[in-house]
């Protein structure tokens, strides 16, 4: 009787519960590229934007040309695995590019008679895009150069199509003045151009994804910037001529396609 009582007491005690319940060891789950994932990424890119500066002076002239702009792009999206190594990704992204480290240029020391000479060009483009891509993934074994270990890297070439809106702002400010007669030795040109843009793009790239979900990408896209409104404001004054004010609005402006090259990285989770 005493043995049965002691057995019942042991079974009902917390010690017995701790004996029965065992904790399974935690297993770190590796990133699985053959599943759907949300993604975040940040990239660095550059483009050449055609600026419509036109001025002919005695000492300086300007004509339409491509201006280099550099900046970044940030985005979020979802990558859906369709099976058979095929993926499709929807992304929403915003970007900004500008004339980094732009400086004014002045007359050199040989221009001793020049009291004031100044030229500066600035520009920027910013906007938002929505894009859809179709890719194919496969694994590649590679060696980690830092840890000296072999690991699998997922490679994903893809093509994409996108559409978005953007705004562009470009400005030039030029002045030349010898400090002598009021008009005969002076010329200047100032123009501010603001564009409203509808952008369609098509291109492709490749993602390299690690076993932890971090990825590096390279891509290039051809962008068609349809300028639906261009506002130009400023003035033009060739040497010895009166100042001509500029204030025009164009509803449709044609531009050649612009190629944007980008590199960056992100995380899939």
CSV table of N, CA, C and O in Angstrom, one decimal, residues 102-211:
chain,number,residue,atom,x,y,z
A,102,UNK,N,29.1,68.9,-58.1
A,102,UNK,CA,29.1,69.9,-59.1
A,102,UNK,C,29.7,71.2,-58.6
A,102,UNK,O,29.4,71.7,-57.5
A,103,UNK,N,30.7,71.8,-59.4
A,103,UNK,CA,31.3,73.0,-59.0
A,103,UNK,C,31.2,74.1,-60.0
A,103,UNK,O,31.1,73.8,-61.2
A,104,UNK,N,31.3,75.3,-59.6
A,104,UNK,CA,31.3,76.4,-60.6
A,104,UNK,C,32.7,76.6,-61.1
A,104,UNK,O,33.7,76.3,-60.4
A,105,UNK,N,32.8,77.0,-62.4
A,105,UNK,CA,34.1,77.2,-63.0
A,105,UNK,C,34.2,78.7,-63.2
A,105,UNK,O,33.3,79.4,-63.7
A,106,UNK,N,35.4,79.2,-63.0
A,106,UNK,CA,35.6,80.7,-63.1
A,106,UNK,C,36.7,80.9,-64.1
A,106,UNK,O,37.4,80.0,-64.5
A,107,UNK,N,36.9,82.2,-64.4
A,107,UNK,CA,38.0,82.6,-65.4
A,107,UNK,C,39.4,82.2,-64.8
A,107,UNK,O,39.6,82.4,-63.6
A,108,UNK,N,40.3,81.8,-65.6
A,108,UNK,CA,41.6,81.5,-65.2
A,108,UNK,C,42.5,82.7,-64.9
A,108,UNK,O,42.0,83.8,-65.2
A,109,UNK,N,43.6,82.5,-64.4
A,109,UNK,CA,44.5,83.7,-64.1
A,109,UNK,C,44.9,84.4,-65.3
A,109,UNK,O,45.3,85.6,-65.2
A,110,UNK,N,44.8,83.8,-66.5
A,110,UNK,CA,45.2,84.5,-67.7
A,110,UNK,C,44.2,85.6,-68.1
A,110,UNK,O,44.4,86.5,-68.9
A,111,UNK,N,43.0,85.5,-67.5
A,111,UNK,CA,41.9,86.4,-67.8
A,111,UNK,C,42.0,87.6,-66.8
A,111,UNK,O,41.1,87.8,-66.0
A,112,UNK,N,43.1,88.3,-66.8
A,112,UNK,CA,43.3,89.4,-65.8
A,112,UNK,C,42.3,90.5,-66.0
A,112,UNK,O,42.0,91.2,-65.1
A,113,UNK,N,41.8,90.7,-67.2
A,113,UNK,CA,40.9,91.8,-67.5
A,113,UNK,C,39.5,91.5,-67.1
A,113,UNK,O,38.6,92.3,-67.1
A,114,UNK,N,39.2,90.2,-66.8
A,114,UNK,CA,37.9,89.8,-66.4
A,114,UNK,C,37.6,90.0,-65.0
A,114,UNK,O,38.3,89.5,-64.1
A,115,UNK,N,36.6,90.8,-64.7
A,115,UNK,CA,36.2,91.0,-63.3
A,115,UNK,C,35.3,89.9,-62.7
A,115,UNK,O,35.4,89.6,-61.6
A,116,UNK,N,34.5,89.3,-63.6
A,116,UNK,CA,33.6,88.3,-63.1
A,116,UNK,C,33.3,87.3,-64.2
A,116,UNK,O,32.8,87.7,-65.3
A,117,UNK,N,33.5,86.0,-64.0
A,117,UNK,CA,33.2,85.0,-65.0
A,117,UNK,C,32.7,83.8,-64.2
A,117,UNK,O,33.4,83.4,-63.3
A,118,UNK,N,31.6,83.2,-64.6
A,118,UNK,CA,31.1,82.1,-63.8
A,118,UNK,C,30.2,81.2,-64.6
A,118,UNK,O,29.4,81.7,-65.4
A,119,UNK,N,30.4,79.9,-64.4
A,119,UNK,CA,29.5,78.9,-65.1
A,119,UNK,C,29.3,77.7,-64.2
A,119,UNK,O,30.2,77.2,-63.6
A,120,UNK,N,28.0,77.4,-64.1
A,120,UNK,CA,27.7,76.2,-63.2
A,120,UNK,C,26.4,75.5,-63.8
A,120,UNK,O,25.4,76.2,-64.1
A,121,UNK,N,26.5,74.2,-63.9
A,121,UNK,CA,25.3,73.4,-64.3
A,121,UNK,C,25.0,72.4,-63.2
A,121,UNK,O,25.8,71.8,-62.6
A,122,UNK,N,23.7,72.3,-62.9
A,122,UNK,CA,23.2,71.4,-61.9
A,122,UNK,C,22.0,70.7,-62.5
A,122,UNK,O,21.3,71.2,-63.3
A,123,UNK,N,21.7,69.5,-61.9
A,123,UNK,CA,20.5,68.7,-62.4
A,123,UNK,C,20.2,67.6,-61.5
A,123,UNK,O,21.0,67.2,-60.6
A,124,UNK,N,19.0,67.1,-61.6
A,124,UNK,CA,18.5,66.0,-60.8
A,124,UNK,C,17.3,65.4,-61.4
A,124,UNK,O,16.5,66.0,-62.1
A,125,UNK,N,17.1,64.1,-61.1
A,125,UNK,CA,15.9,63.3,-61.6
A,125,UNK,C,15.5,62.5,-60.4
A,125,UNK,O,16.3,61.8,-59.7
A,126,UNK,N,14.2,62.5,-60.1
A,126,UNK,CA,13.7,61.6,-59.0
A,126,UNK,C,12.3,61.1,-59.4
A,126,UNK,O,11.6,61.8,-60.1
A,127,UNK,N,12.0,60.0,-58.9
A,127,UNK,CA,10.7,59.4,-59.2
A,127,UNK,C,10.4,58.1,-58.5
A,127,UNK,O,11.1,57.7,-57.6
A,128,UNK,N,9.4,57.4,-59.0
A,128,UNK,CA,9.0,56.1,-58.5
A,128,UNK,C,8.5,55.2,-59.6
A,128,UNK,O,7.9,55.7,-60.6
A,129,UNK,N,8.8,53.9,-59.5
A,129,UNK,CA,8.5,52.9,-60.5
A,129,UNK,C,7.8,51.7,-59.9
A,129,UNK,O,8.0,51.4,-58.7
A,130,UNK,N,7.0,51.0,-60.7
A,130,UNK,CA,6.5,49.7,-60.3
A,130,UNK,C,7.0,48.8,-61.5
A,130,UNK,O,6.9,49.1,-62.6
A,131,UNK,N,7.5,47.6,-61.1
A,131,UNK,CA,8.1,46.8,-62.1
A,131,UNK,C,7.8,45.3,-61.8
A,131,UNK,O,7.5,44.9,-60.7
A,132,UNK,N,7.8,44.5,-62.9
A,132,UNK,CA,7.6,43.1,-62.8
A,132,UNK,C,8.7,42.4,-63.5
A,132,UNK,O,9.1,42.8,-64.6
A,133,UNK,N,9.2,41.3,-62.9
A,133,UNK,CA,10.3,40.6,-63.6
A,133,UNK,C,10.0,39.1,-63.6
A,133,UNK,O,9.3,38.6,-62.8
A,134,UNK,N,10.7,38.4,-64.5
A,134,UNK,CA,10.6,37.0,-64.6
A,134,UNK,C,12.0,36.4,-64.7
A,134,UNK,O,12.8,36.9,-65.5
A,135,UNK,N,12.3,35.5,-63.8
A,135,UNK,CA,13.7,35.0,-63.7
A,135,UNK,C,13.7,33.5,-63.6
A,135,UNK,O,12.7,32.8,-63.4
A,136,UNK,N,15.0,33.0,-63.6
A,136,UNK,CA,15.2,31.5,-63.5
A,136,UNK,C,16.4,31.4,-62.5
A,136,UNK,O,17.4,32.0,-62.7
A,137,UNK,N,16.2,30.5,-61.5
A,137,UNK,CA,17.3,30.3,-60.5
A,137,UNK,C,17.9,28.9,-60.6
A,137,UNK,O,17.3,27.9,-61.0
A,138,UNK,N,19.2,28.9,-60.3
A,138,UNK,CA,20.0,27.7,-60.3
A,138,UNK,C,21.1,27.8,-59.2
A,138,UNK,O,21.5,29.0,-59.0
A,139,UNK,N,21.6,26.8,-58.7
A,139,UNK,CA,22.6,26.8,-57.6
A,139,UNK,C,24.0,26.6,-58.3
A,139,UNK,O,24.2,25.9,-59.2
A,140,UNK,N,24.9,27.3,-57.6
A,140,UNK,CA,26.3,27.2,-58.0
A,140,UNK,C,27.2,27.1,-56.8
A,140,UNK,O,27.0,27.9,-55.9
A,141,UNK,N,28.1,26.1,-56.7
A,141,UNK,CA,29.0,26.0,-55.6
A,141,UNK,C,30.1,26.9,-55.7
A,141,UNK,O,30.8,27.0,-56.8
A,142,UNK,N,30.4,27.6,-54.7
A,142,UNK,CA,31.5,28.6,-54.7
A,142,UNK,C,32.2,28.6,-53.3
A,142,UNK,O,31.7,28.2,-52.3
A,143,UNK,N,33.4,29.2,-53.3
A,143,UNK,CA,34.2,29.2,-52.1
A,143,UNK,C,34.2,30.6,-51.5
A,143,UNK,O,34.4,31.6,-52.2
A,144,UNK,N,33.9,30.7,-50.2
A,144,UNK,CA,33.9,31.9,-49.5
A,144,UNK,C,35.4,32.4,-49.3
A,144,UNK,O,36.2,31.7,-48.7
A,145,UNK,N,35.7,33.6,-49.9
A,145,UNK,CA,37.1,34.0,-49.9
A,145,UNK,C,37.6,34.4,-48.5
A,145,UNK,O,38.8,34.5,-48.2
A,146,UNK,N,36.6,34.7,-47.6
A,146,UNK,CA,37.0,35.1,-46.2
A,146,UNK,C,37.1,34.0,-45.3
A,146,UNK,O,38.0,33.9,-44.5
A,147,UNK,N,36.1,33.1,-45.3
A,147,UNK,CA,36.1,31.9,-44.4
A,147,UNK,C,36.8,30.7,-45.0
A,147,UNK,O,37.0,29.7,-44.3
A,148,UNK,N,37.1,30.8,-46.2
A,148,UNK,CA,37.8,29.6,-46.9
A,148,UNK,C,36.9,28.4,-46.8
A,148,UNK,O,37.4,27.3,-46.6
A,149,UNK,N,35.6,28.5,-47.0
A,149,UNK,CA,34.7,27.4,-46.9
A,149,UNK,C,33.9,27.4,-48.2
A,149,UNK,O,33.6,28.4,-48.8
A,150,UNK,N,33.4,26.2,-48.6
A,150,UNK,CA,32.6,26.0,-49.8
A,150,UNK,C,31.1,26.2,-49.4
A,150,UNK,O,30.7,25.7,-48.4
A,151,UNK,N,30.4,26.9,-50.3
A,151,UNK,CA,29.0,27.1,-50.0
A,151,UNK,C,28.2,27.2,-51.3
A,151,UNK,O,28.9,27.3,-52.4
A,152,UNK,N,26.9,27.2,-51.2
A,152,UNK,CA,26.1,27.3,-52.5
A,152,UNK,C,25.6,28.7,-52.6
A,152,UNK,O,25.1,29.4,-51.7
A,153,UNK,N,25.7,29.2,-53.9
A,153,UNK,CA,25.3,30.5,-54.2
A,153,UNK,C,24.2,30.3,-55.3
A,153,UNK,O,24.3,29.6,-56.3
A,154,UNK,N,23.0,31.0,-55.1
A,154,UNK,CA,21.9,30.9,-56.0
A,154,UNK,C,22.0,32.0,-57.1
A,154,UNK,O,22.1,33.2,-56.7
A,155,UNK,N,22.1,31.7,-58.3
A,155,UNK,CA,22.2,32.7,-59.4
A,155,UNK,C,20.8,32.8,-60.1
A,155,UNK,O,20.1,31.8,-60.4
A,156,UNK,N,20.4,34.0,-60.3
A,156,UNK,CA,19.1,34.3,-60.9
A,156,UNK,C,19.2,35.4,-62.0
A,156,UNK,O,19.0,36.6,-61.7
A,157,UNK,N,19.3,35.0,-63.2
A,157,UNK,CA,19.2,35.9,-64.3
A,157,UNK,C,17.7,36.2,-64.5
A,157,UNK,O,16.8,35.4,-64.4
A,158,UNK,N,17.4,37.5,-64.9
A,158,UNK,CA,16.0,37.8,-65.1
A,158,UNK,C,15.8,39.0,-66.1
A,158,UNK,O,16.8,39.7,-66.4
A,159,UNK,N,14.6,39.1,-66.6
A,159,UNK,CA,14.2,40.2,-67.4
A,159,UNK,C,13.1,41.0,-66.7
A,159,UNK,O,12.3,40.4,-65.9
A,160,UNK,N,12.9,42.3,-66.9
A,160,UNK,CA,11.9,43.0,-66.2
A,160,UNK,C,11.3,44.1,-67.1
A,160,UNK,O,11.9,44.6,-68.1
A,161,UNK,N,10.1,44.5,-66.7
A,161,UNK,CA,9.4,45.6,-67.4
A,161,UNK,C,8.8,46.5,-66.3
A,161,UNK,O,8.4,46.0,-65.2
A,162,UNK,N,8.8,47.8,-66.5
A,162,UNK,CA,8.3,48.7,-65.5
A,162,UNK,C,7.7,49.9,-66.0
A,162,UNK,O,7.9,50.3,-67.2
A,163,UNK,N,6.9,50.6,-65.2
A,163,UNK,CA,6.4,51.9,-65.6
A,163,UNK,C,6.3,52.8,-64.3
A,163,UNK,O,6.2,52.3,-63.2
A,164,UNK,N,6.5,54.1,-64.5
A,164,UNK,CA,6.5,55.0,-63.4
A,164,UNK,C,6.4,56.5,-63.8
A,164,UNK,O,6.2,56.8,-65.0
A,165,UNK,N,6.5,57.3,-62.8
A,165,UNK,CA,6.5,58.8,-63.0
A,165,UNK,C,7.7,59.4,-62.4
A,165,UNK,O,8.3,58.8,-61.5
A,166,UNK,N,8.2,60.5,-63.0
A,166,UNK,CA,9.4,61.1,-62.5
A,166,UNK,C,9.3,62.6,-62.8
A,166,UNK,O,8.5,63.1,-63.5
A,167,UNK,N,10.2,63.3,-62.1
A,167,UNK,CA,10.4,64.8,-62.3
A,167,UNK,C,11.9,65.0,-62.5
A,167,UNK,O,12.8,64.4,-61.9
A,168,UNK,N,12.2,66.0,-63.4
A,168,UNK,CA,13.6,66.4,-63.6
A,168,UNK,C,13.8,67.9,-63.5
A,168,UNK,O,12.9,68.6,-63.9
A,169,UNK,N,14.9,68.3,-63.0
A,169,UNK,CA,15.2,69.7,-62.8
A,169,UNK,C,16.6,69.9,-63.2
A,169,UNK,O,17.6,69.3,-62.7
A,170,UNK,N,16.8,70.8,-64.2
A,170,UNK,CA,18.2,71.1,-64.7
A,170,UNK,C,18.3,72.6,-64.8
A,170,UNK,O,17.4,73.3,-65.3
A,171,UNK,N,19.5,73.1,-64.5
A,171,UNK,CA,19.8,74.5,-64.4
A,171,UNK,C,21.2,74.8,-64.9
A,171,UNK,O,22.1,74.1,-64.6
A,172,UNK,N,21.3,75.9,-65.6
A,172,UNK,CA,22.6,76.5,-66.0
A,172,UNK,C,22.7,77.9,-65.6
A,172,UNK,O,21.7,78.7,-65.8
A,173,UNK,N,23.8,78.4,-65.1
A,173,UNK,CA,24.0,79.8,-64.8
A,173,UNK,C,25.4,80.2,-65.3
A,173,UNK,O,26.4,79.8,-64.8
A,174,UNK,N,25.4,81.1,-66.3
A,174,UNK,CA,26.6,81.6,-66.9
A,174,UNK,C,26.6,83.1,-66.9
A,174,UNK,O,25.6,83.7,-67.3
A,175,UNK,N,27.7,83.7,-66.5
A,175,UNK,CA,27.9,85.2,-66.6
A,175,UNK,C,29.3,85.5,-66.9
A,175,UNK,O,30.3,84.8,-66.5
A,176,UNK,N,29.5,86.6,-67.7
A,176,UNK,CA,30.8,87.1,-68.1
A,176,UNK,C,30.8,88.6,-68.1
A,176,UNK,O,29.9,89.2,-68.7
A,177,UNK,N,31.7,89.2,-67.4
A,177,UNK,CA,31.7,90.6,-67.2
A,177,UNK,C,33.2,91.1,-67.0
A,177,UNK,O,33.9,90.7,-66.1
A,178,UNK,N,33.6,92.0,-67.9
A,178,UNK,CA,34.9,92.6,-67.8
A,178,UNK,C,35.0,93.8,-66.9
A,178,UNK,O,36.1,94.3,-66.5
A,179,UNK,N,33.8,94.3,-66.5
A,179,UNK,CA,33.8,95.4,-65.6
A,179,UNK,C,34.0,96.7,-66.3
A,179,UNK,O,34.2,97.7,-65.6
A,180,UNK,N,33.9,96.7,-67.6
A,180,UNK,CA,34.1,98.0,-68.3
A,180,UNK,C,32.8,98.5,-68.8
A,180,UNK,O,32.0,98.9,-67.9
A,181,UNK,N,32.5,98.7,-70.0
A,181,UNK,CA,31.3,99.2,-70.5
A,181,UNK,C,30.1,98.4,-70.1
A,181,UNK,O,30.2,97.1,-70.0
A,182,UNK,N,28.9,98.9,-69.9
A,182,UNK,CA,27.8,98.1,-69.3
A,182,UNK,C,27.4,96.9,-70.2
A,182,UNK,O,27.1,95.9,-69.6
A,183,UNK,N,27.4,97.1,-71.5
A,183,UNK,CA,26.8,96.0,-72.3
A,183,UNK,C,27.8,95.4,-73.3
A,183,UNK,O,27.7,94.2,-73.6
A,184,UNK,N,28.7,96.1,-73.8
A,184,UNK,CA,29.6,95.6,-74.9
A,184,UNK,C,30.5,94.5,-74.4
A,184,UNK,O,31.0,93.8,-75.2
A,185,UNK,N,30.8,94.5,-73.1
A,185,UNK,CA,31.7,93.4,-72.6
A,185,UNK,C,31.0,92.5,-71.6
A,185,UNK,O,31.7,91.9,-70.7
A,186,UNK,N,29.7,92.4,-71.7
A,186,UNK,CA,29.0,91.5,-70.8
A,186,UNK,C,28.2,90.5,-71.6
A,186,UNK,O,27.6,90.8,-72.7
A,187,UNK,N,28.1,89.3,-71.1
A,187,UNK,CA,27.1,88.4,-71.7
A,187,UNK,C,26.7,87.4,-70.6
A,187,UNK,O,27.4,87.2,-69.6
A,188,UNK,N,25.5,86.8,-70.7
A,188,UNK,CA,25.0,85.9,-69.7
A,188,UNK,C,23.9,85.0,-70.2
A,188,UNK,O,23.3,85.3,-71.2
A,189,UNK,N,23.8,83.9,-69.5
A,189,UNK,CA,22.8,82.9,-69.9
A,189,UNK,C,22.3,82.2,-68.6
A,189,UNK,O,23.2,81.6,-67.9
A,190,UNK,N,21.1,82.2,-68.3
A,190,UNK,CA,20.5,81.5,-67.2
A,190,UNK,C,19.3,80.8,-67.6
A,190,UNK,O,18.4,81.4,-68.2
A,191,UNK,N,19.2,79.5,-67.3
A,191,UNK,CA,18.0,78.7,-67.7
A,191,UNK,C,17.7,77.7,-66.7
A,191,UNK,O,18.6,76.9,-66.3
A,192,UNK,N,16.4,77.6,-66.3
A,192,UNK,CA,15.9,76.5,-65.4
A,192,UNK,C,14.9,75.8,-66.1
A,192,UNK,O,13.9,76.3,-66.6
A,193,UNK,N,15.1,74.4,-66.2
A,193,UNK,CA,14.2,73.6,-67.0
A,193,UNK,C,13.6,72.5,-66.0
A,193,UNK,O,14.4,71.8,-65.4
A,194,UNK,N,12.3,72.4,-66.0
A,194,UNK,CA,11.6,71.5,-65.1
A,194,UNK,C,10.7,70.6,-66.0
A,194,UNK,O,9.9,71.0,-66.8
A,195,UNK,N,11.0,69.2,-65.9
A,195,UNK,CA,10.2,68.3,-66.7
A,195,UNK,C,9.4,67.4,-65.8
A,195,UNK,O,9.8,67.0,-64.7
A,196,UNK,N,8.2,67.1,-66.3
A,196,UNK,CA,7.3,66.1,-65.7
A,196,UNK,C,7.3,64.9,-66.7
A,196,UNK,O,7.0,65.0,-67.9
A,197,UNK,N,7.6,63.7,-66.2
A,197,UNK,CA,7.9,62.5,-67.0
A,197,UNK,C,7.1,61.3,-66.7
A,197,UNK,O,6.8,61.0,-65.5
A,198,UNK,N,6.7,60.6,-67.8
A,198,UNK,CA,6.1,59.3,-67.6
A,198,UNK,C,7.2,58.3,-68.2
A,198,UNK,O,7.7,58.5,-69.3
A,199,UNK,N,7.6,57.3,-67.4
A,199,UNK,CA,8.7,56.5,-67.7
A,199,UNK,C,8.3,55.0,-67.9
A,199,UNK,O,7.6,54.5,-67.1
A,200,UNK,N,8.7,54.5,-69.0
A,200,UNK,CA,8.5,53.0,-69.2
A,200,UNK,C,9.9,52.4,-69.5
A,200,UNK,O,10.7,53.0,-70.2
A,201,UNK,N,10.1,51.3,-68.9
A,201,UNK,CA,11.5,50.7,-69.0
A,201,UNK,C,11.4,49.2,-69.3
A,201,UNK,O,10.5,48.5,-68.9
A,202,UNK,N,12.5,48.7,-69.9
A,202,UNK,CA,12.6,47.3,-70.1
A,202,UNK,C,14.1,46.9,-70.0
A,202,UNK,O,15.0,47.8,-70.4
A,203,UNK,N,14.4,45.8,-69.4
A,203,UNK,CA,15.8,45.5,-69.2
A,203,UNK,C,16.0,44.1,-68.6
A,203,UNK,O,15.1,43.3,-68.6
A,204,UNK,N,17.2,43.9,-68.0
A,204,UNK,CA,17.5,42.7,-67.3
A,204,UNK,C,18.7,42.8,-66.5
A,204,UNK,O,19.4,43.8,-66.4
A,205,UNK,N,18.9,41.7,-65.7
A,205,UNK,CA,20.0,41.7,-64.8
A,205,UNK,C,20.2,40.3,-64.2
A,205,UNK,O,19.7,39.3,-64.7
A,206,UNK,N,21.0,40.2,-63.1
A,206,UNK,CA,21.2,39.0,-62.5
A,206,UNK,C,21.4,39.2,-61.0
A,206,UNK,O,22.0,40.2,-60.5
A,207,UNK,N,20.8,38.3,-60.2
A,207,UNK,CA,21.0,38.3,-58.7
A,207,UNK,C,21.9,37.2,-58.3
A,207,UNK,O,21.8,36.1,-58.8
A,208,UNK,N,22.7,37.4,-57.3
A,208,UNK,CA,23.5,36.4,-56.7
A,208,UNK,C,23.2,36.3,-55.2
A,208,UNK,O,23.5,37.3,-54.4
A,209,UNK,N,22.5,35.2,-54.8
A,209,UNK,CA,21.9,35.2,-53.4
A,209,UNK,C,22.7,34.1,-52.6
A,209,UNK,O,23.0,33.0,-53.0
A,210,UNK,N,23.1,34.5,-51.4
A,210,UNK,CA,23.8,33.7,-50.5
A,210,UNK,C,22.9,32.7,-49.8
A,210,UNK,O,21.7,32.8,-49.8
A,211,UNK,N,23.5,31.8,-49.0
A,211,UNK,CA,22.7,30.8,-48.3
A,211,UNK,C,22.0,31.4,-47.1
A,211,UNK,O,21.2,30.8,-46.4
